[in-house]
mmCIF file of N, CA and C in Angstrom:
data_model
loop_
_atom_site.group_PDB
_atom_site.id
_atom_site.type_symbol
_atom_site.label_atom_id
_atom_site.label_comp_id
_atom_site.label_asym_id
_atom_site.label_seq_id
_atom_site.Cartn_x
_atom_site.Cartn_y
_atom_site.Cartn_z
ATOM 1 N N UNK A 1 -58.536 -52.937 28.500
ATOM 2 C CA UNK A 1 -57.804 -52.055 28.835
ATOM 3 C C UNK A 1 -56.677 -51.404 27.896
ATOM 4 N N UNK A 2 -55.954 -51.773 27.412
ATOM 5 C CA UNK A 2 -54.932 -51.485 26.318
ATOM 6 C C UNK A 2 -55.912 -50.579 25.121
ATOM 7 N N UNK A 3 -56.552 -51.071 25.062
ATOM 8 C CA UNK A 3 -57.506 -50.510 23.922
ATOM 9 C C UNK A 3 -57.708 -48.948 24.424
ATOM 10 N N UNK A 4 -58.202 -49.076 25.829
ATOM 11 C CA UNK A 4 -58.676 -47.772 26.383
ATOM 12 C C UNK A 4 -57.619 -46.610 26.531
ATOM 13 N N UNK A 5 -56.763 -47.485 26.851
ATOM 14 C CA UNK A 5 -54.986 -46.413 26.890
ATOM 15 C C UNK A 5 -54.748 -46.012 25.647
ATOM 16 N N UNK A 6 -54.762 -46.443 24.614
ATOM 17 C CA UNK A 6 -54.734 -46.123 23.303
ATOM 18 C C UNK A 6 -55.439 -44.779 23.265
ATOM 19 N N UNK A 7 -56.522 -44.888 23.404
ATOM 20 C CA UNK A 7 -57.619 -44.161 22.932
ATOM 21 C C UNK A 7 -57.390 -42.998 23.887
ATOM 22 N N UNK A 8 -57.187 -42.618 25.034
ATOM 23 C CA UNK A 8 -56.682 -41.807 26.040
ATOM 24 C C UNK A 8 -55.586 -41.404 25.309
ATOM 25 N N UNK A 9 -54.361 -41.743 24.794
ATOM 26 C CA UNK A 9 -53.489 -41.456 24.763
ATOM 27 C C UNK A 9 -53.534 -40.516 22.938
ATOM 28 N N UNK A 10 -54.396 -40.893 22.189
ATOM 29 C CA UNK A 10 -54.618 -40.142 21.317
ATOM 30 C C UNK A 10 -55.335 -38.817 21.451
ATOM 31 N N UNK A 11 -56.432 -38.902 22.229
ATOM 32 C CA UNK A 11 -56.726 -38.098 22.900
ATOM 33 C C UNK A 11 -56.423 -37.017 23.254
ATOM 34 N N UNK A 12 -55.056 -37.194 24.399
ATOM 35 C CA UNK A 12 -54.176 -36.356 24.427
ATOM 36 C C UNK A 12 -53.287 -35.375 23.639
ATOM 37 N N UNK A 13 -52.623 -36.662 23.188
ATOM 38 C CA UNK A 13 -52.321 -35.526 22.019
ATOM 39 C C UNK A 13 -52.956 -34.886 21.071
ATOM 40 N N UNK A 14 -54.159 -35.166 20.860
ATOM 41 C CA UNK A 14 -55.012 -34.099 20.081
ATOM 42 C C UNK A 14 -54.969 -33.013 20.647
ATOM 43 N N UNK A 15 -55.313 -33.079 22.024
ATOM 44 C CA UNK A 15 -55.877 -32.086 22.771
ATOM 45 C C UNK A 15 -54.477 -31.052 22.849
ATOM 46 N N UNK A 16 -53.427 -32.035 23.105
ATOM 47 C CA UNK A 16 -52.227 -31.116 23.265
ATOM 48 C C UNK A 16 -51.672 -30.312 22.167
ATOM 49 N N UNK A 17 -52.158 -30.445 20.748
ATOM 50 C CA UNK A 17 -52.040 -29.955 19.737
ATOM 51 C C UNK A 17 -52.791 -28.852 19.238
ATOM 52 N N UNK A 18 -53.463 -29.157 19.821
ATOM 53 C CA UNK A 18 -54.907 -27.962 19.402
ATOM 54 C C UNK A 18 -54.581 -26.731 20.671
ATOM 55 N N UNK A 19 -54.162 -27.048 21.713
ATOM 56 C CA UNK A 19 -53.656 -26.167 22.754
ATOM 57 C C UNK A 19 -52.594 -25.602 22.269
ATOM 58 N N UNK A 20 -51.483 -25.785 21.749
ATOM 59 C CA UNK A 20 -50.136 -25.620 21.250
ATOM 60 C C UNK A 20 -50.372 -24.758 19.884
ATOM 61 N N UNK A 21 -51.636 -25.132 19.293
ATOM 62 C CA UNK A 21 -51.492 -24.240 17.865
ATOM 63 C C UNK A 21 -52.250 -22.785 18.569
ATOM 64 N N UNK A 22 -53.518 -23.051 19.500
ATOM 65 C CA UNK A 22 -54.028 -21.809 19.827
ATOM 66 C C UNK A 22 -52.949 -21.119 20.414
ATOM 67 N N UNK A 23 -52.292 -21.355 21.229
ATOM 68 C CA UNK A 23 -51.197 -20.572 22.094
ATOM 69 C C UNK A 23 -50.223 -19.877 20.917
ATOM 70 N N UNK A 24 -49.694 -20.576 19.769
ATOM 71 C CA UNK A 24 -48.977 -20.042 18.877
ATOM 72 C C UNK A 24 -49.578 -19.357 18.223
ATOM 73 N N UNK A 25 -50.834 -19.335 17.762
ATOM 74 C CA UNK A 25 -51.528 -18.383 17.107
ATOM 75 C C UNK A 25 -52.151 -17.181 17.781
ATOM 76 N N UNK A 26 -52.475 -17.091 19.235
ATOM 77 C CA UNK A 26 -53.042 -16.129 19.690
ATOM 78 C C UNK A 26 -51.634 -15.295 20.749
ATOM 79 N N UNK A 27 -50.779 -15.775 20.405
ATOM 80 C CA UNK A 27 -49.465 -15.435 21.019
ATOM 81 C C UNK A 27 -49.272 -13.751 21.071
ATOM 82 N N UNK A 28 -49.439 -12.776 21.715
ATOM 83 C CA UNK A 28 -49.313 -11.488 21.839
ATOM 84 C C UNK A 28 -48.152 -10.677 21.175
ATOM 85 N N UNK A 29 -46.881 -11.176 21.494
ATOM 86 C CA UNK A 29 -45.444 -10.916 20.788
ATOM 87 C C UNK A 29 -45.548 -11.326 19.513
ATOM 88 N N UNK A 30 -46.372 -12.254 18.938
ATOM 89 C CA UNK A 30 -46.136 -12.491 17.734
ATOM 90 C C UNK A 30 -47.280 -11.718 16.952
ATOM 91 N N UNK A 31 -48.636 -11.912 17.286
ATOM 92 C CA UNK A 31 -49.305 -10.742 16.907
ATOM 93 C C UNK A 31 -48.469 -9.372 17.089
ATOM 94 N N UNK A 32 -48.009 -8.989 17.831
ATOM 95 C CA UNK A 32 -47.576 -7.349 17.647
ATOM 96 C C UNK A 32 -46.429 -7.495 16.471
ATOM 97 N N UNK A 33 -45.483 -8.391 16.654
ATOM 98 C CA UNK A 33 -44.871 -8.615 15.494
ATOM 99 C C UNK A 33 -45.354 -8.257 13.951
ATOM 100 N N UNK A 34 -46.552 -9.050 13.754
ATOM 101 C CA UNK A 34 -46.883 -9.424 12.482
ATOM 102 C C UNK A 34 -47.680 -8.193 12.140
ATOM 103 N N UNK A 35 -48.266 -7.146 13.152
ATOM 104 C CA UNK A 35 -48.636 -5.951 12.634
ATOM 105 C C UNK A 35 -47.761 -4.940 12.562
ATOM 106 N N UNK A 36 -46.604 -4.921 13.317
ATOM 107 C CA UNK A 36 -45.894 -3.943 12.985
ATOM 108 C C UNK A 36 -45.544 -4.515 11.170
ATOM 109 N N UNK A 37 -44.977 -5.626 10.922
ATOM 110 C CA UNK A 37 -44.559 -5.956 9.576
ATOM 111 C C UNK A 37 -45.730 -5.594 8.384
ATOM 112 N N UNK A 38 -47.133 -5.696 9.008
ATOM 113 C CA UNK A 38 -48.078 -5.556 8.208
ATOM 114 C C UNK A 38 -48.030 -3.792 7.911
ATOM 115 N N UNK A 39 -47.819 -2.888 9.000
ATOM 116 C CA UNK A 39 -47.799 -1.487 8.630
ATOM 117 C C UNK A 39 -46.622 -1.280 7.888
ATOM 118 N N UNK A 40 -45.334 -1.867 7.832
ATOM 119 C CA UNK A 40 -44.601 -1.526 7.013
ATOM 120 C C UNK A 40 -44.809 -1.649 5.690
ATOM 121 N N UNK A 41 -45.342 -3.036 4.955
ATOM 122 C CA UNK A 41 -46.281 -2.818 4.208
ATOM 123 C C UNK A 41 -47.149 -2.070 3.896
ATOM 124 N N UNK A 42 -47.734 -1.889 4.410
ATOM 125 C CA UNK A 42 -48.720 -0.555 4.111
ATOM 126 C C UNK A 42 -48.193 0.928 3.781
ATOM 127 N N UNK A 43 -46.827 0.976 4.765
ATOM 128 C CA UNK A 43 -46.400 2.171 4.326
ATOM 129 C C UNK A 43 -45.753 2.131 3.081
ATOM 130 N N UNK A 44 -45.353 1.058 2.544
ATOM 131 C CA UNK A 44 -44.506 1.134 1.522
ATOM 132 C C UNK A 44 -45.421 1.327 0.222
ATOM 133 N N UNK A 45 -46.489 0.609 0.232
ATOM 134 C CA UNK A 45 -47.360 0.298 -0.638
ATOM 135 C C UNK A 45 -47.605 2.110 -1.222
ATOM 136 N N UNK A 46 -48.157 3.161 0.127
ATOM 137 C CA UNK A 46 -48.490 4.204 -0.231
ATOM 138 C C UNK A 46 -47.506 4.761 -0.765
ATOM 139 N N UNK A 47 -46.148 4.584 -0.553
ATOM 140 C CA UNK A 47 -44.670 5.563 -1.381
ATOM 141 C C UNK A 47 -44.652 4.934 -2.411
ATOM 142 N N UNK A 48 -44.994 3.719 -2.830
ATOM 143 C CA UNK A 48 -44.788 3.357 -4.444
ATOM 144 C C UNK A 48 -45.721 4.029 -5.183
ATOM 145 N N UNK A 49 -44.790 4.652 -6.603
ATOM 146 C CA UNK A 49 -45.619 4.917 -7.409
ATOM 147 C C UNK A 49 -45.463 3.966 -8.715
ATOM 148 N N UNK A 50 -46.907 3.944 -9.195
ATOM 149 C CA UNK A 50 -46.531 3.272 -10.429
ATOM 150 C C UNK A 50 -46.547 4.290 -11.628
ATOM 151 N N UNK A 51 -45.479 3.891 -12.672
ATOM 152 C CA UNK A 51 -45.173 4.588 -13.462
ATOM 153 C C UNK A 51 -46.160 4.426 -14.703
ATOM 154 N N UNK A 52 -46.532 5.498 -15.303
ATOM 155 C CA UNK A 52 -47.424 5.542 -16.421
ATOM 156 C C UNK A 52 -46.587 4.772 -17.404
ATOM 157 N N UNK A 53 -47.327 4.265 -18.292
ATOM 158 C CA UNK A 53 -46.967 3.850 -19.581
ATOM 159 C C UNK A 53 -46.329 5.337 -20.364
ATOM 160 N N UNK A 54 -45.678 5.132 -21.486
ATOM 161 C CA UNK A 54 -45.289 6.810 -22.283
ATOM 162 C C UNK A 54 -46.449 6.936 -23.079
ATOM 163 N N UNK A 55 -46.874 7.983 -23.421
ATOM 164 C CA UNK A 55 -47.753 7.987 -25.036
ATOM 165 C C UNK A 55 -47.055 8.091 -25.639
ATOM 166 N N UNK A 56 -47.398 7.126 -27.128
ATOM 167 C CA UNK A 56 -46.241 7.779 -28.348
ATOM 168 C C UNK A 56 -46.991 8.790 -29.054
ATOM 169 N N UNK A 57 -46.114 9.596 -29.305
ATOM 170 C CA UNK A 57 -46.957 10.682 -30.315
ATOM 171 C C UNK A 57 -46.891 10.531 -31.656
ATOM 172 N N UNK A 58 -48.024 10.747 -32.417
ATOM 173 C CA UNK A 58 -47.966 10.152 -33.708
ATOM 174 C C UNK A 58 -47.171 11.295 -34.353
ATOM 175 N N UNK A 59 -46.202 11.046 -35.004
ATOM 176 C CA UNK A 59 -46.010 12.173 -36.241
ATOM 177 C C UNK A 59 -45.948 12.127 -37.225
ATOM 178 N N UNK A 60 -46.255 13.258 -38.443
ATOM 179 C CA UNK A 60 -46.516 12.928 -39.548
ATOM 180 C C UNK A 60 -44.870 13.390 -40.138
ATOM 181 N N UNK A 61 -44.602 12.214 -41.134
ATOM 182 C CA UNK A 61 -43.114 12.112 -41.606
ATOM 183 C C UNK A 61 -43.165 12.277 -43.255
ATOM 184 N N UNK A 62 -42.544 12.368 -43.866
ATOM 185 C CA UNK A 62 -42.322 12.448 -45.390
ATOM 186 C C UNK A 62 -41.700 11.011 -45.594
ATOM 187 N N UNK A 63 -41.729 10.876 -46.882
ATOM 188 C CA UNK A 63 -42.039 9.243 -47.566
ATOM 189 C C UNK A 63 -40.734 8.983 -47.413
ATOM 190 N N UNK A 64 -39.146 10.125 -47.045
ATOM 191 C CA UNK A 64 -38.258 9.773 -47.212
ATOM 192 C C UNK A 64 -37.620 9.066 -45.536
ATOM 193 N N UNK A 65 -37.994 10.075 -44.924
ATOM 194 C CA UNK A 65 -37.820 10.047 -43.417
ATOM 195 C C UNK A 65 -38.611 8.606 -43.051
ATOM 196 N N UNK A 66 -39.875 8.113 -43.282
ATOM 197 C CA UNK A 66 -40.611 6.543 -43.019
ATOM 198 C C UNK A 66 -39.794 5.855 -43.628
ATOM 199 N N UNK A 67 -38.975 5.889 -45.060
ATOM 200 C CA UNK A 67 -38.173 4.893 -45.526
ATOM 201 C C UNK A 67 -36.805 4.388 -44.872
ATOM 202 N N UNK A 68 -36.347 5.913 -44.131
ATOM 203 C CA UNK A 68 -34.950 5.654 -43.376
ATOM 204 C C UNK A 68 -35.391 4.680 -42.274
ATOM 205 N N UNK A 69 -36.238 4.750 -41.760
ATOM 206 C CA UNK A 69 -37.054 4.511 -40.440
ATOM 207 C C UNK A 69 -37.157 2.830 -40.635
ATOM 208 N N UNK A 70 -37.917 2.701 -41.503
ATOM 209 C CA UNK A 70 -38.082 1.256 -42.045
ATOM 210 C C UNK A 70 -36.756 0.437 -42.098
ATOM 211 N N UNK A 71 -36.047 1.434 -43.023
ATOM 212 C CA UNK A 71 -34.734 0.253 -43.126
ATOM 213 C C UNK A 71 -34.085 0.057 -41.798
ATOM 214 N N UNK A 72 -33.867 1.178 -40.776
ATOM 215 C CA UNK A 72 -33.274 1.011 -39.532
ATOM 216 C C UNK A 72 -34.065 0.070 -38.824
ATOM 217 N N UNK A 73 -35.409 -0.578 -39.013
ATOM 218 C CA UNK A 73 -36.074 -1.349 -38.035
ATOM 219 C C UNK A 73 -35.746 -2.922 -38.476
ATOM 220 N N UNK A 74 -35.331 -2.706 -39.755
ATOM 221 C CA UNK A 74 -35.297 -3.905 -40.655
ATOM 222 C C UNK A 74 -33.795 -4.188 -40.396
ATOM 223 N N UNK A 75 -32.895 -3.474 -40.465
ATOM 224 C CA UNK A 75 -31.354 -3.842 -39.776
ATOM 225 C C UNK A 75 -31.532 -4.509 -38.178
ATOM 226 N N UNK A 76 -32.669 -3.505 -37.411
ATOM 227 C CA UNK A 76 -32.429 -4.340 -35.835
ATOM 228 C C UNK A 76 -32.978 -5.599 -35.785
ATOM 229 N N UNK A 77 -33.813 -5.546 -36.679
ATOM 230 C CA UNK A 77 -34.657 -7.199 -36.830
ATOM 231 C C UNK A 77 -33.806 -8.070 -37.479
ATOM 232 N N UNK A 78 -33.122 -7.949 -38.314
ATOM 233 C CA UNK A 78 -31.785 -8.724 -38.801
ATOM 234 C C UNK A 78 -30.763 -8.662 -37.602
ATOM 235 N N UNK A 79 -30.399 -7.736 -36.770
ATOM 236 C CA UNK A 79 -29.308 -8.164 -35.792
ATOM 237 C C UNK A 79 -29.905 -8.955 -34.922
ATOM 238 N N UNK A 80 -31.221 -8.658 -34.382
ATOM 239 C CA UNK A 80 -31.859 -9.822 -33.575
ATOM 240 C C UNK A 80 -32.057 -10.879 -33.861
ATOM 241 N N UNK A 81 -32.086 -11.139 -35.152
ATOM 242 C CA UNK A 81 -32.182 -12.620 -35.338
ATOM 243 C C UNK A 81 -31.086 -13.311 -35.583
ATOM 244 N N UNK A 82 -29.320 -12.726 -35.946
ATOM 245 C CA UNK A 82 -28.498 -13.210 -36.141
ATOM 246 C C UNK A 82 -27.912 -13.697 -34.150
ATOM 247 N N UNK A 83 -28.673 -12.602 -33.379
ATOM 248 C CA UNK A 83 -28.170 -12.931 -32.064
ATOM 249 C C UNK A 83 -28.735 -14.517 -31.768
ATOM 250 N N UNK A 84 -30.320 -14.363 -32.062
ATOM 251 C CA UNK A 84 -31.048 -15.678 -32.057
ATOM 252 C C UNK A 84 -30.336 -17.032 -32.460
ATOM 253 N N UNK A 85 -29.894 -16.660 -33.673
ATOM 254 C CA UNK A 85 -29.103 -17.639 -34.323
ATOM 255 C C UNK A 85 -27.761 -18.193 -33.733
ATOM 256 N N UNK A 86 -27.005 -17.328 -33.174
ATOM 257 C CA UNK A 86 -26.156 -17.651 -32.260
ATOM 258 C C UNK A 86 -26.186 -18.165 -30.794
ATOM 259 N N UNK A 87 -27.011 -18.002 -30.506
ATOM 260 C CA UNK A 87 -27.761 -18.469 -29.030
ATOM 261 C C UNK A 87 -27.540 -19.978 -29.143
ATOM 262 N N UNK A 88 -28.256 -20.513 -30.345
ATOM 263 C CA UNK A 88 -28.529 -21.914 -30.300
ATOM 264 C C UNK A 88 -27.117 -22.606 -30.651
ATOM 265 N N UNK A 89 -26.106 -22.136 -31.045
ATOM 266 C CA UNK A 89 -25.200 -22.743 -31.523
ATOM 267 C C UNK A 89 -24.097 -22.962 -29.691
ATOM 268 N N UNK A 90 -23.638 -24.086 -29.763
ATOM 269 C CA UNK A 90 -22.953 -24.473 -28.775
ATOM 270 C C UNK A 90 -21.735 -25.556 -29.536
ATOM 271 N N UNK A 91 -20.822 -25.551 -28.374
ATOM 272 C CA UNK A 91 -19.842 -26.389 -28.893
ATOM 273 C C UNK A 91 -20.110 -27.611 -28.950
ATOM 274 N N UNK A 92 -19.734 -28.650 -30.070
ATOM 275 C CA UNK A 92 -20.420 -29.746 -30.005
ATOM 276 C C UNK A 92 -21.408 -29.997 -31.113
ATOM 277 N N UNK A 93 -22.606 -29.042 -30.678
ATOM 278 C CA UNK A 93 -23.752 -29.318 -31.460
ATOM 279 C C UNK A 93 -23.655 -29.022 -32.950
ATOM 280 N N UNK A 94 -24.348 -29.954 -33.854
ATOM 281 C CA UNK A 94 -24.437 -29.834 -35.025
ATOM 282 C C UNK A 94 -25.612 -28.786 -35.430
ATOM 283 N N UNK A 95 -25.960 -28.594 -36.781
ATOM 284 C CA UNK A 95 -27.023 -27.728 -37.152
ATOM 285 C C UNK A 95 -28.219 -28.568 -37.144
ATOM 286 N N UNK A 96 -28.285 -29.797 -37.082
ATOM 287 C CA UNK A 96 -29.266 -30.774 -36.861
ATOM 288 C C UNK A 96 -29.897 -30.826 -35.243
ATOM 289 N N UNK A 97 -28.898 -30.805 -34.169
ATOM 290 C CA UNK A 97 -29.083 -30.807 -32.952
ATOM 291 C C UNK A 97 -29.880 -29.338 -32.667
ATOM 292 N N UNK A 98 -29.392 -28.249 -33.161
ATOM 293 C CA UNK A 98 -29.904 -26.780 -33.042
ATOM 294 C C UNK A 98 -30.961 -26.746 -33.507
ATOM 295 N N UNK A 99 -31.482 -27.472 -34.850
ATOM 296 C CA UNK A 99 -32.788 -27.661 -35.753
ATOM 297 C C UNK A 99 -33.960 -28.001 -34.557
ATOM 298 N N UNK A 100 -33.179 -29.342 -34.038
ATOM 299 C CA UNK A 100 -34.355 -30.232 -33.482
ATOM 300 C C UNK A 100 -34.155 -29.515 -32.052
ATOM 301 N N UNK A 101 -33.437 -28.772 -31.338
ATOM 302 C CA UNK A 101 -33.606 -27.952 -30.100
ATOM 303 C C UNK A 101 -34.673 -26.792 -30.340
ATOM 304 N N UNK A 102 -34.703 -26.464 -31.304
ATOM 305 C CA UNK A 102 -35.887 -25.156 -31.723
ATOM 306 C C UNK A 102 -36.855 -25.962 -32.017
ATOM 307 N N UNK A 103 -37.128 -27.168 -32.699
ATOM 308 C CA UNK A 103 -38.575 -28.020 -32.866
ATOM 309 C C UNK A 103 -38.993 -28.060 -31.299
ATOM 310 N N UNK A 104 -38.315 -28.494 -30.372
ATOM 311 C CA UNK A 104 -38.589 -28.839 -29.410
ATOM 312 C C UNK A 104 -39.289 -27.426 -28.281
ATOM 313 N N UNK A 105 -38.775 -26.322 -28.642
ATOM 314 C CA UNK A 105 -38.871 -25.335 -28.096
ATOM 315 C C UNK A 105 -40.375 -25.126 -28.693
ATOM 316 N N UNK A 106 -40.612 -24.885 -29.719
ATOM 317 C CA UNK A 106 -41.707 -24.881 -30.489
ATOM 318 C C UNK A 106 -42.518 -25.964 -30.228
ATOM 319 N N UNK A 107 -42.676 -26.984 -29.462
ATOM 320 C CA UNK A 107 -43.522 -27.892 -29.159
ATOM 321 C C UNK A 107 -43.864 -28.815 -30.297
ATOM 322 N N UNK A 108 -42.345 -28.934 -31.257
ATOM 323 C CA UNK A 108 -42.911 -29.841 -32.399
ATOM 324 C C UNK A 108 -41.806 -31.172 -32.198
ATOM 325 N N UNK A 109 -42.162 -31.919 -31.666
ATOM 326 C CA UNK A 109 -41.353 -33.130 -31.014
ATOM 327 C C UNK A 109 -41.652 -33.843 -32.177
ATOM 328 N N UNK A 110 -40.480 -34.813 -32.915
ATOM 329 C CA UNK A 110 -40.472 -35.961 -33.752
ATOM 330 C C UNK A 110 -40.713 -37.248 -33.023
ATOM 331 N N UNK A 111 -42.362 -37.763 -32.196
ATOM 332 C CA UNK A 111 -41.936 -38.759 -31.505
ATOM 333 C C UNK A 111 -41.908 -40.105 -31.888
ATOM 334 N N UNK A 112 -41.871 -40.128 -33.589
ATOM 335 C CA UNK A 112 -41.862 -41.226 -34.327
ATOM 336 C C UNK A 112 -40.191 -41.567 -34.942
ATOM 337 N N UNK A 113 -39.309 -40.468 -34.777
ATOM 338 C CA UNK A 113 -38.210 -40.335 -35.488
ATOM 339 C C UNK A 113 -37.036 -40.358 -33.770
ATOM 340 N N UNK A 114 -36.093 -39.600 -34.181
ATOM 341 C CA UNK A 114 -35.221 -39.548 -33.256
ATOM 342 C C UNK A 114 -35.770 -39.440 -32.009
ATOM 343 N N UNK A 115 -36.609 -38.334 -31.669
ATOM 344 C CA UNK A 115 -37.040 -38.165 -30.317
ATOM 345 C C UNK A 115 -38.186 -39.326 -29.878
ATOM 346 N N UNK A 116 -37.864 -40.539 -30.363
ATOM 347 C CA UNK A 116 -39.107 -41.756 -29.970
ATOM 348 C C UNK A 116 -38.898 -42.018 -28.263
ATOM 349 N N UNK A 117 -39.541 -42.774 -27.952
ATOM 350 C CA UNK A 117 -39.161 -42.998 -26.476
ATOM 351 C C UNK A 117 -38.160 -44.182 -26.186
ATOM 352 N N UNK A 118 -37.911 -45.362 -27.346
ATOM 353 C CA UNK A 118 -36.971 -45.809 -27.697
ATOM 354 C C UNK A 118 -35.530 -45.524 -27.461
ATOM 355 N N UNK A 119 -35.644 -44.503 -28.455
ATOM 356 C CA UNK A 119 -34.528 -43.716 -28.549
ATOM 357 C C UNK A 119 -33.842 -42.904 -27.214
ATOM 358 N N UNK A 120 -34.676 -42.060 -26.631
ATOM 359 C CA UNK A 120 -34.549 -41.534 -25.417
ATOM 360 C C UNK A 120 -33.926 -41.912 -24.507
ATOM 361 N N UNK A 121 -34.525 -43.484 -23.934
ATOM 362 C CA UNK A 121 -34.522 -44.277 -22.899
ATOM 363 C C UNK A 121 -32.699 -44.869 -23.254
ATOM 364 N N UNK A 122 -32.628 -45.247 -24.583
ATOM 365 C CA UNK A 122 -30.885 -45.649 -24.947
ATOM 366 C C UNK A 122 -30.218 -44.399 -24.633
ATOM 367 N N UNK A 123 -30.851 -43.095 -24.474
ATOM 368 C CA UNK A 123 -29.672 -41.880 -24.267
ATOM 369 C C UNK A 123 -29.683 -41.910 -23.230
ATOM 370 N N UNK A 124 -30.883 -41.971 -22.377
ATOM 371 C CA UNK A 124 -30.621 -42.176 -20.977
ATOM 372 C C UNK A 124 -29.548 -43.336 -20.232
ATOM 373 N N UNK A 125 -29.890 -44.542 -20.668
ATOM 374 C CA UNK A 125 -29.141 -45.247 -20.357
ATOM 375 C C UNK A 125 -27.486 -45.092 -20.628
ATOM 376 N N UNK A 126 -27.326 -44.822 -21.752
ATOM 377 C CA UNK A 126 -25.870 -44.557 -21.745
ATOM 378 C C UNK A 126 -25.029 -43.359 -21.322
ATOM 379 N N UNK A 127 -25.970 -42.171 -20.723
ATOM 380 C CA UNK A 127 -25.457 -41.215 -19.977
ATOM 381 C C UNK A 127 -25.221 -41.688 -18.495
ATOM 382 N N UNK A 128 -26.346 -42.506 -18.183
ATOM 383 C CA UNK A 128 -26.471 -43.055 -16.763
ATOM 384 C C UNK A 128 -25.211 -44.003 -16.584
ATOM 385 N N UNK A 129 -24.680 -44.928 -17.686
ATOM 386 C CA UNK A 129 -24.000 -45.955 -17.430
ATOM 387 C C UNK A 129 -22.431 -45.079 -17.436
ATOM 388 N N UNK A 130 -22.318 -43.886 -17.857
ATOM 389 C CA UNK A 130 -20.973 -43.558 -17.808
ATOM 390 C C UNK A 130 -20.518 -43.444 -16.509
#
């Protein structure tokens, strides 16, 4: 008798969940709200204009103009590399730490040296014990 009762309760639970799911997914108020949101999205898509990428014009320069442009580009590149170098500097970090960080970011990890599992576990244990 008890086994039959459990089976009946399970069946009723499943039926109840199915009915609630059906009522939730076929709710006219909810469907109307979803339809309004869909119309808003469709109207936004119609008004959005995608910018065309600018087409660069090819200009003919003299040799000196090309040299000036190359020098300017080189200076920009040097300024960008200086910014990158300063990004890795942090208070309390040595050059070795910065080099290791760059190697990690390039996926060049020294698994046999400082970045071995034992060293990492020791560092984690040390920081967790504080």
